[in-house]
Structure formats: structure tokens, C-alpha cells
GROMACS .gro file of C-alpha atoms in nm:
model
  313
    1MET     CA    1   1.105  -8.700   2.292
    2ALA     CA    2   1.071  -8.367   2.240
    3LEU     CA    3   0.760  -8.188   2.157
    4LYS     CA    4   0.769  -8.051   1.797
    5VAL     CA    5   0.530  -7.699   1.775
    6GLY     CA    6   0.197  -7.660   1.507
    7LEU     CA    7   0.007  -7.369   1.482
    8ILE     CA    8  -0.360  -7.433   1.336
    9LEU     CA    9  -0.547  -7.212   1.145
   10TYR     CA   10  -0.787  -7.113   1.336
   11SER     CA   11  -0.490  -6.828   1.424
   12VAL     CA   12  -0.555  -6.641   1.120
   13ARG     CA   13  -0.822  -6.768   1.004
   14ASP     CA   14  -0.916  -6.364   0.917
   15GLU     CA   15  -0.593  -6.378   0.740
   16MET     CA   16  -0.721  -6.718   0.517
   17ALA     CA   17  -1.101  -6.555   0.541
   18LYS     CA   18  -0.928  -6.269   0.308
   19ASP     CA   19  -0.713  -6.464   0.099
   20PRO     CA   20  -0.645  -6.844   0.163
   21VAL     CA   21  -0.351  -6.900  -0.011
   22GLY     CA   22  -0.157  -6.632   0.033
   23THR     CA   23  -0.244  -6.675   0.444
   24VAL     CA   24  -0.092  -7.052   0.412
   25GLU     CA   25   0.224  -6.940   0.219
   26LYS     CA   26   0.307  -6.709   0.502
   27VAL     CA   27   0.275  -6.987   0.729
   28GLY     CA   28   0.499  -7.201   0.563
   29GLN     CA   29   0.734  -6.885   0.545
   30ILE     CA   30   0.743  -6.808   0.963
   31GLY     CA   31   0.834  -7.157   0.956
   32TYR     CA   32   0.579  -7.367   1.133
   33LYS     CA   33   0.685  -7.667   1.047
   34TYR     CA   34   0.345  -7.852   1.164
   35VAL     CA   35  -0.009  -7.748   1.042
   36GLU     CA   36  -0.330  -7.828   1.175
   37THR     CA   37  -0.670  -7.731   0.946
   38CYS     CA   38  -0.923  -7.587   1.122
   39ASN     CA   39  -1.264  -7.627   0.971
   40HIS     CA   40  -1.577  -7.417   1.055
   41ASN     CA   41  -1.736  -7.431   0.787
   42ALA     CA   42  -1.803  -7.810   0.749
   43ILE     CA   43  -2.159  -7.794   0.701
   44SER     CA   44  -2.054  -7.666   0.277
   45ASP     CA   45  -1.692  -7.783   0.262
   46PRO     CA   46  -1.523  -8.048   0.376
   47GLY     CA   47  -1.191  -7.973   0.323
   48CYS     CA   48  -1.023  -7.704   0.506
   49GLY     CA   49  -1.310  -7.470   0.506
   50PHE     CA   50  -1.208  -7.192   0.283
   51GLY     CA   51  -1.138  -7.416   0.049
   52ILE     CA   52  -0.901  -7.480  -0.079
   53GLY     CA   53  -0.855  -7.814  -0.301
   54ALA     CA   54  -0.648  -8.125  -0.109
   55GLN     CA   55  -0.396  -8.074  -0.381
   56GLN     CA   56  -0.306  -7.742  -0.399
   57LEU     CA   57  -0.329  -7.749   0.012
   58LYS     CA   58  -0.080  -7.993  -0.006
   59GLU     CA   59   0.093  -7.900  -0.242
   60THR     CA   60   0.140  -7.540  -0.118
   61PHE     CA   61   0.314  -7.627   0.180
   62ASP     CA   62   0.512  -7.894   0.027
   63ARG     CA   63   0.671  -7.618  -0.086
   64PHE     CA   64   0.795  -7.442   0.233
   65GLY     CA   65   0.859  -7.839   0.391
   66THR     CA   66   0.494  -7.803   0.582
   67LYS     CA   67   0.342  -8.135   0.737
   68VAL     CA   68  -0.136  -8.106   0.830
   69ILE     CA   69  -0.095  -8.342   1.128
   70SER     CA   70  -0.475  -8.298   1.218
   71THR     CA   71  -0.783  -8.081   1.168
   72HIS     CA   72  -1.034  -8.008   1.316
   73ILE     CA   73  -1.423  -8.048   1.153
   74PHE     CA   74  -1.765  -7.856   1.285
   75PRO     CA   75  -1.976  -7.912   1.319
   76LEU     CA   76  -1.885  -8.293   1.263
   77GLU     CA   77  -2.253  -8.413   1.294
   78LYS     CA   78  -2.323  -8.282   1.002
   79ALA     CA   79  -2.008  -8.274   0.815
   80ASP     CA   80  -1.979  -8.576   0.534
   81LEU     CA   81  -1.765  -8.814   0.636
   82LYS     CA   82  -1.642  -9.059   0.373
   83GLN     CA   83  -1.541  -8.636   0.177
   84VAL     CA   84  -1.332  -8.558   0.552
   85VAL     CA   85  -1.126  -8.873   0.490
   86ALA     CA   86  -1.053  -8.850   0.121
   87TYR     CA   87  -0.959  -8.421   0.146
   88ASN     CA   88  -0.755  -8.554   0.442
   89HIS     CA   89  -0.635  -8.845   0.282
   90ILE     CA   90  -0.442  -8.642  -0.009
   91VAL     CA   91  -0.291  -8.408   0.162
   92GLY     CA   92  -0.211  -8.654   0.415
   93ASN     CA   93  -0.289  -8.594   0.737
   94ASP     CA   94  -0.446  -8.899   1.053
   95ASN     CA   95  -0.589  -8.700   1.314
   96LEU     CA   96  -0.952  -8.518   1.292
   97VAL     CA   97  -1.029  -8.378   1.523
   98ASN     CA   98  -1.401  -8.288   1.704
   99PRO     CA   99  -1.303  -7.935   1.849
  100MET     CA  100  -1.634  -7.915   2.095
  101GLY     CA  101  -1.921  -8.108   2.234
  102ASN     CA  102  -2.283  -7.964   2.271
  103PHE     CA  103  -2.382  -8.134   2.697
  104SER     CA  104  -2.765  -8.110   2.821
  105THR     CA  105  -2.824  -8.431   3.030
  106TYR     CA  106  -2.570  -8.738   3.156
  107ASP     CA  107  -2.831  -8.965   2.936
  108ASP     CA  108  -2.745  -8.731   2.601
  109LEU     CA  109  -2.392  -8.757   2.735
  110MET     CA  110  -2.404  -9.173   2.764
  111VAL     CA  111  -2.602  -9.115   2.418
  112GLN     CA  112  -2.269  -8.944   2.272
  113CYS     CA  113  -1.985  -9.164   2.426
  114GLU     CA  114  -2.137  -9.453   2.219
  115ASN     CA  115  -2.132  -9.235   1.900
  116PHE     CA  116  -1.805  -9.100   1.883
  117ASN     CA  117  -1.763  -9.504   1.999
  118ARG     CA  118  -1.909  -9.590   1.654
  119LEU     CA  119  -1.771  -9.325   1.472
  120GLY     CA  120  -1.463  -9.353   1.641
  121LYS     CA  121  -1.405  -9.768   1.503
  122ALA     CA  122  -1.615  -9.613   1.132
  123LEU     CA  123  -1.290  -9.358   1.128
  124ARG     CA  124  -1.028  -9.603   1.211
  125GLU     CA  125  -1.072  -9.874   0.933
  126GLU     CA  126  -1.040  -9.543   0.758
  127GLY     CA  127  -0.658  -9.521   0.868
  128MET     CA  128  -0.761  -9.230   1.094
  129THR     CA  129  -0.790  -9.140   1.513
  130PHE     CA  130  -1.131  -8.955   1.602
  131ILE     CA  131  -1.041  -8.704   1.871
  132TYR     CA  132  -1.214  -8.504   2.142
  133HIS     CA  133  -1.147  -8.144   2.233
  134ASN     CA  134  -1.159  -7.964   2.497
  135HIS     CA  135  -1.352  -7.602   2.619
  136GLU     CA  136  -1.395  -7.506   2.981
  137PHE     CA  137  -1.713  -7.734   2.984
  138GLU     CA  138  -1.649  -8.014   2.939
  139PHE     CA  139  -1.513  -7.980   3.340
  140ARG     CA  140  -1.908  -7.860   3.443
  141THR     CA  141  -2.045  -8.233   3.665
  142PHE     CA  142  -2.255  -8.439   3.673
  143LYS     CA  143  -2.302  -8.629   4.000
  144GLY     CA  144  -2.035  -8.437   4.088
  145LYS     CA  145  -1.760  -8.603   3.798
  146THR     CA  146  -1.645  -8.448   3.554
  147ILE     CA  147  -1.759  -8.459   3.187
  148LEU     CA  148  -1.436  -8.525   3.056
  149ASP     CA  149  -1.444  -8.783   3.289
  150TYR     CA  150  -1.760  -8.945   3.160
  151LEU     CA  151  -1.593  -8.970   2.798
  152MET     CA  152  -1.240  -9.056   2.905
  153GLU     CA  153  -1.435  -9.359   3.071
  154ASN     CA  154  -1.755  -9.430   2.850
  155THR     CA  155  -1.493  -9.444   2.511
  156ASP     CA  156  -1.203  -9.687   2.418
  157PRO     CA  157  -0.917  -9.562   2.375
  158GLN     CA  158  -0.865  -9.747   2.053
  159TYR     CA  159  -1.158  -9.549   1.898
  160MET     CA  160  -1.081  -9.170   2.054
  161SER     CA  161  -0.802  -9.021   2.159
  162PHE     CA  162  -0.814  -8.614   2.313
  163GLU     CA  163  -0.626  -8.279   2.310
  164LEU     CA  164  -0.558  -8.070   2.498
  165ASP     CA  165  -0.661  -7.710   2.568
  166THR     CA  166  -0.444  -7.642   2.889
  167PHE     CA  167  -0.605  -7.279   2.806
  168TRP     CA  168  -0.957  -7.430   2.866
  169THR     CA  169  -0.787  -7.656   3.114
  170MET     CA  170  -0.688  -7.423   3.323
  171ARG     CA  171  -0.998  -7.195   3.321
  172GLY     CA  172  -1.261  -7.494   3.410
  173GLY     CA  173  -1.069  -7.493   3.739
  174PHE     CA  174  -0.787  -7.753   3.738
  175ASN     CA  175  -0.419  -7.704   3.754
  176PRO     CA  176  -0.277  -7.809   3.361
  177MET     CA  177  -0.034  -8.000   3.451
  178ASP     CA  178  -0.262  -8.286   3.725
  179MET     CA  179  -0.510  -8.303   3.385
  180ILE     CA  180  -0.234  -8.421   3.192
  181ARG     CA  181  -0.097  -8.666   3.424
  182HIS     CA  182  -0.437  -8.862   3.532
  183MET     CA  183  -0.516  -8.786   3.106
  184GLY     CA  184  -0.189  -8.923   3.057
  185LYS     CA  185  -0.177  -9.201   2.714
  186ARG     CA  186  -0.536  -9.059   2.576
  187ILE     CA  187  -0.396  -8.727   2.561
  188ARG     CA  188  -0.240  -8.696   2.087
  189LEU     CA  189  -0.254  -8.375   2.068
  190VAL     CA  190  -0.255  -8.112   2.288
  191HIS     CA  191  -0.330  -7.725   2.253
  192GLN     CA  192  -0.120  -7.402   2.422
  193LYS     CA  193  -0.263  -7.029   2.455
  194ASP     CA  194  -0.126  -6.808   2.773
  195PHE     CA  195  -0.360  -6.606   3.011
  196ALA     CA  196  -0.361  -6.199   2.988
  197TRP     CA  197  -0.202  -6.124   3.315
  198ASP     CA  198  -0.451  -5.855   3.311
  199SER     CA  199  -0.743  -6.001   3.128
  200LEU     CA  200  -1.072  -5.873   3.236
  201GLN     CA  201  -1.195  -6.132   3.306
  202GLU     CA  202  -1.113  -6.425   3.640
  203ILE     CA  203  -0.913  -6.736   3.512
  204ASN     CA  204  -1.158  -6.965   3.692
  205LEU     CA  205  -1.530  -6.971   3.481
  206ILE     CA  206  -1.711  -7.298   3.688
  207GLY     CA  207  -1.697  -7.254   4.007
  208LEU     CA  208  -1.537  -7.355   4.329
  209THR     CA  209  -1.785  -7.495   4.464
  210PRO     CA  210  -1.968  -7.871   4.358
  211GLU     CA  211  -2.290  -7.719   4.431
  212GLU     CA  212  -2.160  -7.449   4.138
  213ARG     CA  213  -2.005  -7.699   3.856
  214GLU     CA  214  -2.298  -7.934   3.869
  215MET     CA  215  -2.537  -7.918   3.595
  216LYS     CA  216  -2.867  -7.859   3.658
  217PRO     CA  217  -3.173  -7.881   3.472
  218GLY     CA  218  -3.205  -7.761   3.143
  219GLU     CA  219  -2.907  -7.599   3.110
  220ILE     CA  220  -2.677  -7.693   2.800
  221VAL     CA  221  -2.322  -7.624   2.733
  222GLY     CA  222  -2.102  -7.649   2.399
  223MET     CA  223  -2.248  -7.562   2.061
  224ASN     CA  224  -2.341  -7.789   1.764
  225GLY     CA  225  -2.446  -7.782   1.418
  226ASN     CA  226  -2.743  -7.705   1.523
  227SER     CA  227  -2.622  -7.347   1.614
  228THR     CA  228  -2.646  -6.996   1.455
  229TYR     CA  229  -2.244  -7.057   1.496
  230ALA     CA  230  -2.281  -7.343   1.308
  231LYS     CA  231  -2.569  -7.206   1.015
  232ASN     CA  232  -2.305  -6.940   0.986
  233GLY     CA  233  -2.030  -7.091   0.855
  234GLY     CA  234  -1.802  -7.072   1.185
  235LYS     CA  235  -1.895  -6.695   1.181
  236HIS     CA  236  -2.045  -6.483   1.486
  237VAL     CA  237  -2.303  -6.250   1.521
  238VAL     CA  238  -2.287  -5.973   1.640
  239SER     CA  239  -2.489  -5.941   1.907
  240GLN     CA  240  -2.688  -5.549   1.979
  241ASP     CA  241  -2.691  -5.635   2.279
  242GLU     CA  242  -2.445  -5.491   2.476
  243ALA     CA  243  -2.406  -5.670   2.847
  244GLU     CA  244  -2.343  -5.957   2.596
  245GLU     CA  245  -2.045  -5.800   2.353
  246GLU     CA  246  -1.943  -5.702   2.695
  247TYR     CA  247  -1.907  -6.013   2.814
  248ARG     CA  248  -1.780  -6.150   2.526
  249ARG     CA  249  -1.517  -5.816   2.530
  250ARG     CA  250  -1.353  -5.885   2.876
  251ARG     CA  251  -1.368  -6.306   2.752
  252MET     CA  252  -1.123  -6.174   2.436
  253SER     CA  253  -0.898  -6.035   2.663
  254SER     CA  254  -0.821  -6.375   2.837
  255PHE     CA  255  -0.570  -6.397   2.548
  256THR     CA  256  -0.188  -6.342   2.455
  257GLU     CA  257   0.137  -6.404   2.333
  258ILE     CA  258   0.282  -6.756   2.382
  259GLY     CA  259   0.558  -6.639   2.673
  260SER     CA  260   0.313  -6.322   2.742
  261GLY     CA  261   0.111  -6.455   3.083
  262ILE     CA  262   0.071  -6.595   3.328
  263MET     CA  263  -0.018  -6.994   3.244
  264PRO     CA  264   0.339  -7.197   3.376
  265ILE     CA  265   0.454  -7.341   2.989
  266GLN     CA  266   0.819  -7.473   3.068
  267ASP     CA  267   0.570  -7.664   3.397
  268ILE     CA  268   0.276  -7.854   3.090
  269ILE     CA  269   0.592  -7.891   2.788
  270ASN     CA  270   0.745  -8.110   3.074
  271ALA     CA  271   0.451  -8.290   3.216
  272VAL     CA  272   0.373  -8.363   2.815
  273ASN     CA  273   0.686  -8.532   2.758
  274GLU     CA  274   0.668  -8.745   3.116
  275TYR     CA  275   0.325  -8.867   3.115
  276THR     CA  276   0.222  -8.941   2.717
  277ASP     CA  277   0.290  -8.994   2.385
  278ALA     CA  278   0.155  -8.701   2.242
  279GLN     CA  279   0.388  -8.573   1.946
  280TYR     CA  280   0.343  -8.208   1.900
  281ILE     CA  281   0.200  -7.921   2.082
  282ILE     CA  282  -0.003  -7.723   1.915
  283LEU     CA  283  -0.038  -7.246   1.861
  284GLU     CA  284  -0.442  -7.226   1.964
  285GLN     CA  285  -0.431  -6.758   1.939
  286ASP     CA  286  -0.820  -6.732   1.993
  287ALA     CA  287  -0.789  -6.344   2.003
  288THR     CA  288  -0.530  -6.104   1.994
  289ARG     CA  289  -0.441  -5.691   2.033
  290MET     CA  290  -0.173  -5.755   1.825
  291PRO     CA  291  -0.234  -5.512   1.504
  292THR     CA  292  -0.282  -5.804   1.256
  293GLN     CA  293  -0.312  -6.244   1.350
  294ILE     CA  294  -0.021  -6.323   1.134
  295ASP     CA  295   0.220  -6.061   1.332
  296SER     CA  296   0.028  -6.296   1.685
  297ILE     CA  297   0.181  -6.592   1.540
  298ILE     CA  298   0.539  -6.464   1.518
  299LYS     CA  299   0.566  -6.314   1.825
  300SER     CA  300   0.400  -6.616   1.983
  301MET     CA  301   0.691  -6.875   1.784
  302GLU     CA  302   0.967  -6.618   1.994
  303GLY     CA  303   0.762  -6.689   2.297
  304PHE     CA  304   0.838  -7.076   2.190
  305LYS     CA  305   1.150  -7.072   2.146
  306LYS     CA  306   1.238  -6.957   2.508
  307TYR     CA  307   1.192  -7.295   2.600
  308THR     CA  308   1.269  -7.636   2.645
  309GLY     CA  309   1.181  -8.020   2.535
  310ILE     CA  310   1.049  -7.848   2.227
  311GLN     CA  311   1.137  -7.815   1.824
  312TRP     CA  312   1.044  -7.723   1.586
  313ASP     CA  313   1.123  -7.958   1.223
   0.00000   0.00000   0.00000
């Protein structure tokens, strides 16, 4: 079965902030039929993060034959899950994604796995599937084993699936196709971006040696509800530190539209179709050099259309 191409609304978050309903309409008009909502303001909004009621969101997408197939909720641990579930039942979605974790010690990781199992079981009873989305930091290690492997081994497949972000997998120093084979049926959704050939930042953010990859005492990776980002409703604080801003500029330079970069996207599609039961490959455009985010998702749609093994309807 061919993968259906979707779009996470994080890709058009600036447009959503200005005109949420109008942006949802544009997404439908462009032709994205499968949408993942993205709420990084879950402390105060149990819905899509931009103040659109569930019925209005559903009715707007229905006009274009577009379906909500998943949602990101951050910070998940501070969200009102009953309201989150109720909202997503109305829009017709049964996939709930934790978009990022926060890890410090092996013991803390084990506690989080227990919490994920409990949450996944509770969501399963509500007819929803709990999913974890990776970044590059899940490829750091404790005792030589990656955080992602610990998450896989210590959570019940009945209660937690994964949304593999192939871009961050590559930036974590792993071959995306190898990881797809390794994770297999645990993968329910796939995020796809492309890596710019002229990036100012190296591909591998984690390191090559076991010593570089190993978590150090006192080190913390990722974010949770106590971060400034979460407390500001999913908005980054503009830093006055020149070094920090230069790092952020270099990091943002690594993103480009689908088919414009160096990622082996056809090989990724082939591997997902062969080794997983995932139904959707979802565009997530973190940053763009194009005039608007709408221009960016149009270009990525055009880029996707040159690949085989995917479908739009």
C-alpha cells in the first residue's frame, strides 16, 4: 500500500498565528488531504493550539475533503488530557503524539517509560493511540544504548507507537533506512523533511565516538513543560546572546524543501512501505528560506510528486 502524504501544521505556524482559519483553508485549497495538527500551547489550549474550536476545524477541513490524522500536544504532561481527547474525537482523530521528551538520567528515563505505558493504556481505553516523536537527542546513549532503544524496549507496543522523524534520525548519526528496519512495526507515522546541501551546520549533531554520544552526569537533553518555550505557549524567546543566536541561525540553515536537499527520500519511502505498517508520511518544514511558509509547503508538494510509493487521496 502506498504511503499517504500529509502535512503537520507546524510547517505553517507563523501563518496560523496570523490567521488560523484562513491558513487551514489555504492548506485544504493547496491539496493536502491529511493533516497533523500541532499544539505547542497545550498548557492553555487543549485543541489545535491556535484557538479554533473542534467543530469549526472539522467543518473547515471537511469542505476540502481534508482529514485530521494526528495531533502533537506539548507540553503533554501539563495538558488537560480529557479535553484533548474530547477535542480530537470531534475532529475525527485517534493519534496523539508527544513531540519531544526531556531526559537527564537512566533512572529518570525508566520512570518516564512507566509513565508512557500508563498514559498509553489510558488513551487506548479512550480509543486513541499514543505516539512518541523523536529528535536527534534520543540517539544519545546511557551505558552505550540509545535513549530511543530504551524507549522501545521499556514501553508496551500496545500502548506506545512511534513517529519516526527521518531528518532528526540522520542528524542523530543514524541511517534512516536502517532505523526503519530496526523499529519496524513500532513505527505508526513518519515525518519527512530535507537537509540542505549548503547547510552551515554539520549533519551529525551527536558525535561519532561512544564517548561523545554518552550522556554525562548532570546533562539534560530535550524539553518539557518547565521550559521557557512551553511557558511562552510554544514561542522561542529571542536571545540577546550573539553566540546562541549564531548557533540558531546555523541550525535553521539545515532545512530545505522536499527534493531540494540531500536526503535519500525515495529510499526512505521504500523502506517505510516494506518494513512498517505506517499509512502516512508527513511533511514537517521547520524553517524555510522562501518568502512564506505557504510557498514552502507548495514547493515541497511539488517535490514529493516526483517520488513513487506515495499517494495524495
